[in-house]
Coordinates of C-alpha atoms in Angstrom, one line a residue:
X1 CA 117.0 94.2 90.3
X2 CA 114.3 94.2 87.9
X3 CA 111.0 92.1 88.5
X4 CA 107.7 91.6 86.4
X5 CA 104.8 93.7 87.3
X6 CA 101.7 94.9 85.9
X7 CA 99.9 98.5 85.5
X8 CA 96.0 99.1 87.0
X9 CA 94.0 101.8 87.1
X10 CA 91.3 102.4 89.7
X11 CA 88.6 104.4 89.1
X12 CA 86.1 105.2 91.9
X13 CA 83.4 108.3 93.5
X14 CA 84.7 110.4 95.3
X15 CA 83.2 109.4 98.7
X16 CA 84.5 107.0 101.4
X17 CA 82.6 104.6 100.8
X18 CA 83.5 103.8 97.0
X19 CA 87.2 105.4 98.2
X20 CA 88.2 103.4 101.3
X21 CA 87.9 99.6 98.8
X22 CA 89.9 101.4 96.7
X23 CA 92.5 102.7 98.5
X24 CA 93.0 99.0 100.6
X25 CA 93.2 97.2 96.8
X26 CA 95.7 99.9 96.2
X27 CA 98.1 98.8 99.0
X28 CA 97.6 95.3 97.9
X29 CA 98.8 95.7 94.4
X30 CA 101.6 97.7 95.0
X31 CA 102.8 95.4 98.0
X32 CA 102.6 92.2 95.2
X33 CA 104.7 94.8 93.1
X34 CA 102.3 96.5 90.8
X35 CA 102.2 100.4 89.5
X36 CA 98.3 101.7 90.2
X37 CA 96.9 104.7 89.6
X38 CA 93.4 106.0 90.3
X39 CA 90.5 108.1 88.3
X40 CA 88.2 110.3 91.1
X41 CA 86.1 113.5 91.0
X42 CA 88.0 116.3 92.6
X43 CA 86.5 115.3 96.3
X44 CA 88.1 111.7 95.3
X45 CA 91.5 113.5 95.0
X46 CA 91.7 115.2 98.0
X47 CA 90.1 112.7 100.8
X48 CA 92.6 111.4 103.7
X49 CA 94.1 108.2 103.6
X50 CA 94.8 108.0 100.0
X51 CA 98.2 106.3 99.6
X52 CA 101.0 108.5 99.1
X53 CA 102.0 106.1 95.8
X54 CA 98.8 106.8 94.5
X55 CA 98.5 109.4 91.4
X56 CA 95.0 110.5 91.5
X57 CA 93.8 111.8 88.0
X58 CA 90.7 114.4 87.8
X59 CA 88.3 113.5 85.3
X60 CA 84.7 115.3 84.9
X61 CA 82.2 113.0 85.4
X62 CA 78.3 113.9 84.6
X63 CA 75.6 112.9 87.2
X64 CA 72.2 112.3 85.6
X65 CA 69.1 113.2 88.1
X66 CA 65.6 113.4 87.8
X67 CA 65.2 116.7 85.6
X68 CA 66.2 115.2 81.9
X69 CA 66.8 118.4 80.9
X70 CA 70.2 117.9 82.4
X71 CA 70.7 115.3 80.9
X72 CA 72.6 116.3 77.7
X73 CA 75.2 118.2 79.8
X74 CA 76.0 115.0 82.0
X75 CA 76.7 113.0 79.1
X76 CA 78.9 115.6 77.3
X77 CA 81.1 115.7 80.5
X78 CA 81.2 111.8 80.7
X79 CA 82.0 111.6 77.0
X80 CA 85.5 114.6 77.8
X81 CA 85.6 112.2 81.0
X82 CA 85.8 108.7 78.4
X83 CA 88.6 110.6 76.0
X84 CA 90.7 111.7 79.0
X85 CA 90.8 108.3 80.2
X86 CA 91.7 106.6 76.8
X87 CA 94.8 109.1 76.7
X88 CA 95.5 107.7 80.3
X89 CA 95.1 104.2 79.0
X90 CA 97.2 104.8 76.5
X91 CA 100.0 106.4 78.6
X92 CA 100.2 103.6 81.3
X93 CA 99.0 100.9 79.7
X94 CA 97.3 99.0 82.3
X95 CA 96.6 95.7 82.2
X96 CA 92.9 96.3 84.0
X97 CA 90.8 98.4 85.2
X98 CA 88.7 98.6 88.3
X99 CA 85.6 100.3 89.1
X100 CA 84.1 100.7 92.6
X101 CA 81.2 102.3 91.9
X102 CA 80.3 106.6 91.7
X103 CA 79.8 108.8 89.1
X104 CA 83.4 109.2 88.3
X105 CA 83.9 105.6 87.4
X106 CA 81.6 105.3 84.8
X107 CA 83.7 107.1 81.7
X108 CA 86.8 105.0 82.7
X109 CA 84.7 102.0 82.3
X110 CA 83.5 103.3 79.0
X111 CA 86.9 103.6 78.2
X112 CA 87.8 100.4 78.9
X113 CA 85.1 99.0 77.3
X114 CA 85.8 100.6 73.5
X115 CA 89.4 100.0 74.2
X116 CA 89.0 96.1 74.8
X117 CA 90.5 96.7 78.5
X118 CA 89.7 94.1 80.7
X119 CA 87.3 95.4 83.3
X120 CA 86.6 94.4 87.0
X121 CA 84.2 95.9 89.2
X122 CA 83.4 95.9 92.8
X123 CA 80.2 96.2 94.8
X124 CA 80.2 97.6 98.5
X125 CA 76.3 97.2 99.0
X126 CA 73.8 94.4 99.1
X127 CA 72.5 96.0 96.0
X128 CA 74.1 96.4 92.7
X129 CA 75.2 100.8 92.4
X130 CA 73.6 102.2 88.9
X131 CA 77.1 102.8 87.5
X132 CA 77.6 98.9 88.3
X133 CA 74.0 97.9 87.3
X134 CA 75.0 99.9 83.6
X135 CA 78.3 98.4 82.9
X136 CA 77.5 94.8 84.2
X137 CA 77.2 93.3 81.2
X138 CA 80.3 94.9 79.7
X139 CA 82.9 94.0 82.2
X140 CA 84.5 90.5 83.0
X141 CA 84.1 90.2 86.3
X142 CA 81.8 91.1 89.5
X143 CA 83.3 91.3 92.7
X144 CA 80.5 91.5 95.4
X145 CA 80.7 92.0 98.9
X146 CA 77.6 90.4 100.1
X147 CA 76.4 86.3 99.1
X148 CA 73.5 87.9 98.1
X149 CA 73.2 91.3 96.0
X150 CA 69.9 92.9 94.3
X151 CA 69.5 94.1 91.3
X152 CA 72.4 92.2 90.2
X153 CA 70.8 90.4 86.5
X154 CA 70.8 86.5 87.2
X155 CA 72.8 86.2 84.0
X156 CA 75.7 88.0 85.2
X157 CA 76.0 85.1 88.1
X158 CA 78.8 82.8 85.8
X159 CA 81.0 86.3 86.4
X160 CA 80.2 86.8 90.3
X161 CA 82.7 86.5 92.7
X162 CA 82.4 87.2 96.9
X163 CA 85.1 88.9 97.8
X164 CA 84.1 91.1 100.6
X165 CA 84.7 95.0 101.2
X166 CA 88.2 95.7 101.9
X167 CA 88.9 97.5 105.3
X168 CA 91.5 99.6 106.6
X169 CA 94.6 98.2 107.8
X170 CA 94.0 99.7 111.0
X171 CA 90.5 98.2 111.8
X172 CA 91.8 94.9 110.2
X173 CA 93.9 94.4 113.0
X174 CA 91.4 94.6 115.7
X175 CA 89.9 91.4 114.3
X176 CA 92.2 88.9 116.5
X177 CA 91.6 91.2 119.6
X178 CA 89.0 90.0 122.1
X179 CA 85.9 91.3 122.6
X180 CA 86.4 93.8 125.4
X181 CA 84.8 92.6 128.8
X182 CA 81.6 93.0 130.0
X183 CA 80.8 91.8 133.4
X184 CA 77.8 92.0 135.5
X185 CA 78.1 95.8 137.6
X186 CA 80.7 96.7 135.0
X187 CA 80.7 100.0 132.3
X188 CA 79.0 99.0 128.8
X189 CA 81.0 101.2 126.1
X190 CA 78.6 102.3 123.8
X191 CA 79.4 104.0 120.4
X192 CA 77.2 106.3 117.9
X193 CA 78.0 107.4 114.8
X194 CA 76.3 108.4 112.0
X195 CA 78.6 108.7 109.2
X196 CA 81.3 111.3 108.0
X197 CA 78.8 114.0 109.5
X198 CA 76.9 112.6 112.1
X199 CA 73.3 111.7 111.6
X200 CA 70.7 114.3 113.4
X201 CA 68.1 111.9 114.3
X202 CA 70.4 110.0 116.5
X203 CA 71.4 113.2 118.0
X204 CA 67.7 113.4 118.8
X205 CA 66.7 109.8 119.9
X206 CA 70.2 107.9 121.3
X207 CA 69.9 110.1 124.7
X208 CA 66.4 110.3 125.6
X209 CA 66.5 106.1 124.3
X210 CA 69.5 105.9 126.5
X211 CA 67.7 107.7 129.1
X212 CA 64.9 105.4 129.7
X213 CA 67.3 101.9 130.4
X214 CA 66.5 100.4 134.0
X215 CA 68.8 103.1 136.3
X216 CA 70.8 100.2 136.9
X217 CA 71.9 99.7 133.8
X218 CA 72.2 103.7 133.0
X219 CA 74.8 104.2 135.8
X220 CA 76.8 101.6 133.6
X221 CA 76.7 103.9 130.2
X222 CA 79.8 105.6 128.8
X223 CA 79.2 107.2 125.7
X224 CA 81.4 108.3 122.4
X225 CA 79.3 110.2 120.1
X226 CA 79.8 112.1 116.6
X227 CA 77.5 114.9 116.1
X228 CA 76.9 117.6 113.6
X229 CA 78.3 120.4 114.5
X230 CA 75.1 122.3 114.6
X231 CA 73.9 119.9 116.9
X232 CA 76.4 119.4 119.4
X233 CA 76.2 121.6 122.2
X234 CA 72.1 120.4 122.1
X235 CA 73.2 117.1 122.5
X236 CA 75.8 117.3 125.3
X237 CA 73.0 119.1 127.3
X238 CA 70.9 115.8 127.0
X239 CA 73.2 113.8 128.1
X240 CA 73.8 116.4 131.2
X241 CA 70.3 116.4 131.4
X242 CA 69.9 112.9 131.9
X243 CA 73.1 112.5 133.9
X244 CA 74.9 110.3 131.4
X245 CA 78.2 110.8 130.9
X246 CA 79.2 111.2 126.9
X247 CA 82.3 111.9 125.3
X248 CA 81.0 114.2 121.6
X249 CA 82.9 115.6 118.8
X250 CA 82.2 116.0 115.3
X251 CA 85.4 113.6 114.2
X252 CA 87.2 111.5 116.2
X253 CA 91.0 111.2 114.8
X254 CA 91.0 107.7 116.9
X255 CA 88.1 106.3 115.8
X256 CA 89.5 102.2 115.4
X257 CA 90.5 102.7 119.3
X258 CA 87.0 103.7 119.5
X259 CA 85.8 101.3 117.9
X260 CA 88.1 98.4 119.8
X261 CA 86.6 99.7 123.0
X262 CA 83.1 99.7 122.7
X263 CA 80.9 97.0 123.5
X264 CA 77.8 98.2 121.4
X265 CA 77.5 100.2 118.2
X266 CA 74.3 102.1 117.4
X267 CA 74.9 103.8 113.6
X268 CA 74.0 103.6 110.1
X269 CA 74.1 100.6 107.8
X270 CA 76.6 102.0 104.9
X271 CA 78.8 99.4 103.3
X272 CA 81.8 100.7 105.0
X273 CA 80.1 100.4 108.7
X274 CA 79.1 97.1 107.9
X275 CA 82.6 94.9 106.9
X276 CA 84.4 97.4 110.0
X277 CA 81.7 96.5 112.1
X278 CA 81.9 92.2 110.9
X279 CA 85.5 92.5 110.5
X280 CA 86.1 93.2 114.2
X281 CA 83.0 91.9 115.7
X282 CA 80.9 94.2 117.5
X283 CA 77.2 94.0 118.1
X284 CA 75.3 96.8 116.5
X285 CA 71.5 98.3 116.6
X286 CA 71.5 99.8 112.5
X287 CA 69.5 102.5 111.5
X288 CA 69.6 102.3 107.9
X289 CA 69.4 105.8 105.8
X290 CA 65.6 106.0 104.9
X291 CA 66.7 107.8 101.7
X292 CA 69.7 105.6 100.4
X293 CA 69.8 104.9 97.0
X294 CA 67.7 101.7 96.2
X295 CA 67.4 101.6 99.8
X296 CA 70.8 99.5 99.9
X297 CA 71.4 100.4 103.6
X298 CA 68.5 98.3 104.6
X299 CA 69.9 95.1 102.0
X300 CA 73.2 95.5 103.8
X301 CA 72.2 95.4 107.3
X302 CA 70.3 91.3 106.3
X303 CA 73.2 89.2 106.5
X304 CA 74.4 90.7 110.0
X305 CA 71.0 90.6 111.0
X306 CA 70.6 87.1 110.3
X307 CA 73.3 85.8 111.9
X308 CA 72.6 87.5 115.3
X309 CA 75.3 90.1 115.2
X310 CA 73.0 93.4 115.1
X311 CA 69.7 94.2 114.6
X312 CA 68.4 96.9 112.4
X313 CA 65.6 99.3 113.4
X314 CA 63.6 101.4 110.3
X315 CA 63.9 105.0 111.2
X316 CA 60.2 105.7 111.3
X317 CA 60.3 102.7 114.0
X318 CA 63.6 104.4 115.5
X319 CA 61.9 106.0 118.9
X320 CA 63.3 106.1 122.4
X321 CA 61.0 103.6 123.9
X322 CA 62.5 101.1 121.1
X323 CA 66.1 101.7 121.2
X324 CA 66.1 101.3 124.9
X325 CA 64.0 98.3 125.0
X326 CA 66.5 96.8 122.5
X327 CA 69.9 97.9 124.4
X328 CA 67.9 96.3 127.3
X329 CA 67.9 93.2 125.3
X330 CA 71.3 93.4 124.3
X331 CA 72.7 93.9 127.5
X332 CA 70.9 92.5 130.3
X333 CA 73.3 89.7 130.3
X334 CA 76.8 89.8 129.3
X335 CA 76.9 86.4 127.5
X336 CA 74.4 88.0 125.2
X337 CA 76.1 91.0 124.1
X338 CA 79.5 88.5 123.7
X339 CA 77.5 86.1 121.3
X340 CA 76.6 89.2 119.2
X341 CA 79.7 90.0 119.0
X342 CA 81.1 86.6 117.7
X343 CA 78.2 86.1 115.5
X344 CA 79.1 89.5 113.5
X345 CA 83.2 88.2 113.4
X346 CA 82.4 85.2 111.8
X347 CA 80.0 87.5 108.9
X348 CA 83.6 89.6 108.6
X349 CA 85.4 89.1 105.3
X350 CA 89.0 89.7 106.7
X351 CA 91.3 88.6 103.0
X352 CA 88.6 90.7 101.1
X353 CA 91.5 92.8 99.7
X354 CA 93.5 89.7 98.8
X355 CA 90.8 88.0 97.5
X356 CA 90.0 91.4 95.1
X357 CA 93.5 91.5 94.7
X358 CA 93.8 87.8 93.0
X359 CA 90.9 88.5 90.7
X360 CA 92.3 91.2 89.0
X361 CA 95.6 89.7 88.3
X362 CA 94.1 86.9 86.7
X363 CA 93.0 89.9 83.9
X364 CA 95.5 91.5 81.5
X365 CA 98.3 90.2 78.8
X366 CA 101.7 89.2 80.7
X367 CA 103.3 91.1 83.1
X368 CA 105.2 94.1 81.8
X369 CA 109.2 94.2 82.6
X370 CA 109.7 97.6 84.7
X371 CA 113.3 98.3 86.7
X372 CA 112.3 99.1 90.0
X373 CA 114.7 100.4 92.5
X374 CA 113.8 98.4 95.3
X375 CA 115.8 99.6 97.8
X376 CA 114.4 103.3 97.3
X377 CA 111.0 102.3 96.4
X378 CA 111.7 104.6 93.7
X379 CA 109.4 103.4 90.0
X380 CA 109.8 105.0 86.2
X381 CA 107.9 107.7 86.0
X382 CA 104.7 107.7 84.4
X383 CA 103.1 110.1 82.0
X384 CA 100.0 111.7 82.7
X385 CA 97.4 112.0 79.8
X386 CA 97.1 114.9 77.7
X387 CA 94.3 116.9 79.7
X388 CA 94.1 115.3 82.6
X389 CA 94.7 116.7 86.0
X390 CA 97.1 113.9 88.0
X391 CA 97.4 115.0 91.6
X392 CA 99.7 113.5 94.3
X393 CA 98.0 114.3 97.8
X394 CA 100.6 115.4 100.5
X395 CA 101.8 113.6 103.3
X396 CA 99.4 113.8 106.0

């Protein structure tokens, strides 16, 4: 049978955080039919959960930092990185392109640009990425993921549109679970995490913090920590030290479970956290990076924040006296910790992906007529451009 479809290409960093949007738009498209295709930096290419449908092509992408000197070879690699992508452009003829944000997205969105592509991008963080702020103006849409977003030029607004961050499928449907139950005398699930890696200072402060709750309230604690690995066996005898049992590892494979279970987050304030975090509702204390970009941890932790569902603690203010005397606030009664929780649902975005999903159809000439073979899920092949590298990450 033959049905009408359309062609995008993604382009996005090569980190979760720009990666995990990306990939959930991805499933969305190709459920409503569509052939997508994604540009990344070799990290991009190779990171786990990347649909198997997805063809990732390499393309160099310059970063520019502080020493200028560097500067002419980052824009010679995003110029090879812009021609690679017009040779893609002109092999699959999408209909659109989408940015999420990252070094690797910016020649792709050059490309677009000179080739009259319709453009979309999407912002993660309460404050418009460089790549973002620099193609803004060039693009015909915004997609944001926060009601309010800095650096984002008040002249842009008539081409805003809140979407949301898309979330995995697998956190997604958590949301309609309930809050797990906390009742006076029973365990309070706590869960710390501190991105892909771990974050050392809450290897250093979530114990001794968690050490100085009434002992009451301590004999109650059951812990899931990821640590650096450096940092793990230093951590586990804290805990031991303070008689807390804690569950550490330096990845957890079952990390929505996790997740499910816990009554109280203590973490970072990346994008990602945030719309798992609001799309499930769970009650967080945030620690936002010190040394984010533009700070942008800190912007995204103000609409949670604001509506009760966590509250954000600036590292320098991050001790163990005032973690504990905010878990102590938190928990000292359970109808407090469930209000959190509901508060930080109803900040959760759950149709983000269909919302991103409608935007970009409404870009791009009429659908292109492709025989698909539904009942093997098998598409036309499609060429890969002159130069580029086009990956297909296997099966996990």
């Amino acid at each position: 049978m033959t049905r009408a479809t359309k062609h995008y290409v993604l382009a996005a960093g090569g980190t979760g955080g720009h990666l995990t949007p990306a990939f959930a738009l991805a499933y969305e498209l190709d459920r409503r039919g569509h052939h997508v295709e994604l540009i990344t930096d070799r990290r991009g290419a190779e990171i786990p959960g990347k649909p198997d449908f997805l063809t990732a092509h390499i393309l160099p992408a310059g970063r520019f930092g502080k020493n200028p000197l560097k500067w002419p070879q980052g824009i010679s690699a995003v110029m090879e990185g812009r021609r690679m992508a017009l040779r893609l452009f002109d092999s699959f003829q999408p209909s659109a392109l989408v940015g999420f944000g990252g070094y690797p997205a910016l020649p792709a969105l050059l490309a677009a640009s000179s080739a009259g592509l319709p453009s979309v991008i999407h912002e993660q963080n309460a404050v418009l990425g460089r790549v973002n702020r620099l193609l803004a103006g060039k693009v015909n849409a915004i997609a944001t993921s926060y009601p309010e977003v800095d650096r984002l030029k008040p002249q842009y607004a008539g081409k805003v549109e809140l979407v949301g961050n898309p979330v995995r499928p697998a956190v997604l449907a958590l949301r309609e679970e309930p809050f797990p139950p906390f009742i006076d005398g029973g365990l309070l699930r706590v869960l710390v995490t501190g991105g892909s890696q771990g974050a050392r200072v809450l290897s250093e402060v979530v114990p001794d913090g968690l050490a100085m709750l009434p002992p009451a309230l301590r004999a109650r604690l059951q812990i899931t920590q990821q640590c650096r690995p450096e940092d793990l066996e230093a951590v586990r005898k804290r805990y031991a030290s303070h008689e807390i049992p804690a569950e550490l590892a330096t990845y957890f494979e079952d990390m929505e479970a996790r997740l499910a279970d816990a009554h109280l987050f203590i973490g970072r304030a990346g994008a990602s956290t945030i719309s798992e975090l609001t799309a499930v509702g769970r009650p967080a204390i945030l620690i936002p990076l010190p040394i984010a970009t533009d700070d942008h941890q800190a912007a995204n932790t103000r609409e949670i924040v604001k509506a009760g569902g966590a509250r954000a603690i600036r590292q320098p203010n991050f001790t163990a006296k005032e973690l504990a005397k905010q878990i102590q606030a938190l928990a000292q009664h359970p109808e407090t910790l469930a209000n959190a929780a509901h508060a930080a649902w109803n900040c959760g975005r759950p149709d983000a992906a269909e919302k991103l999903a409608d935007l970009v159809e409404s870009f791009g000439g009429a659908p292109i007529q492709d025989v698909i073979r539904v009942n093997t899920g098998k598409t036309a092949t499609q060429g890969s451009p002159s130069g580029a590298v086009a990956t297909q990450e296997m099966s996990e």
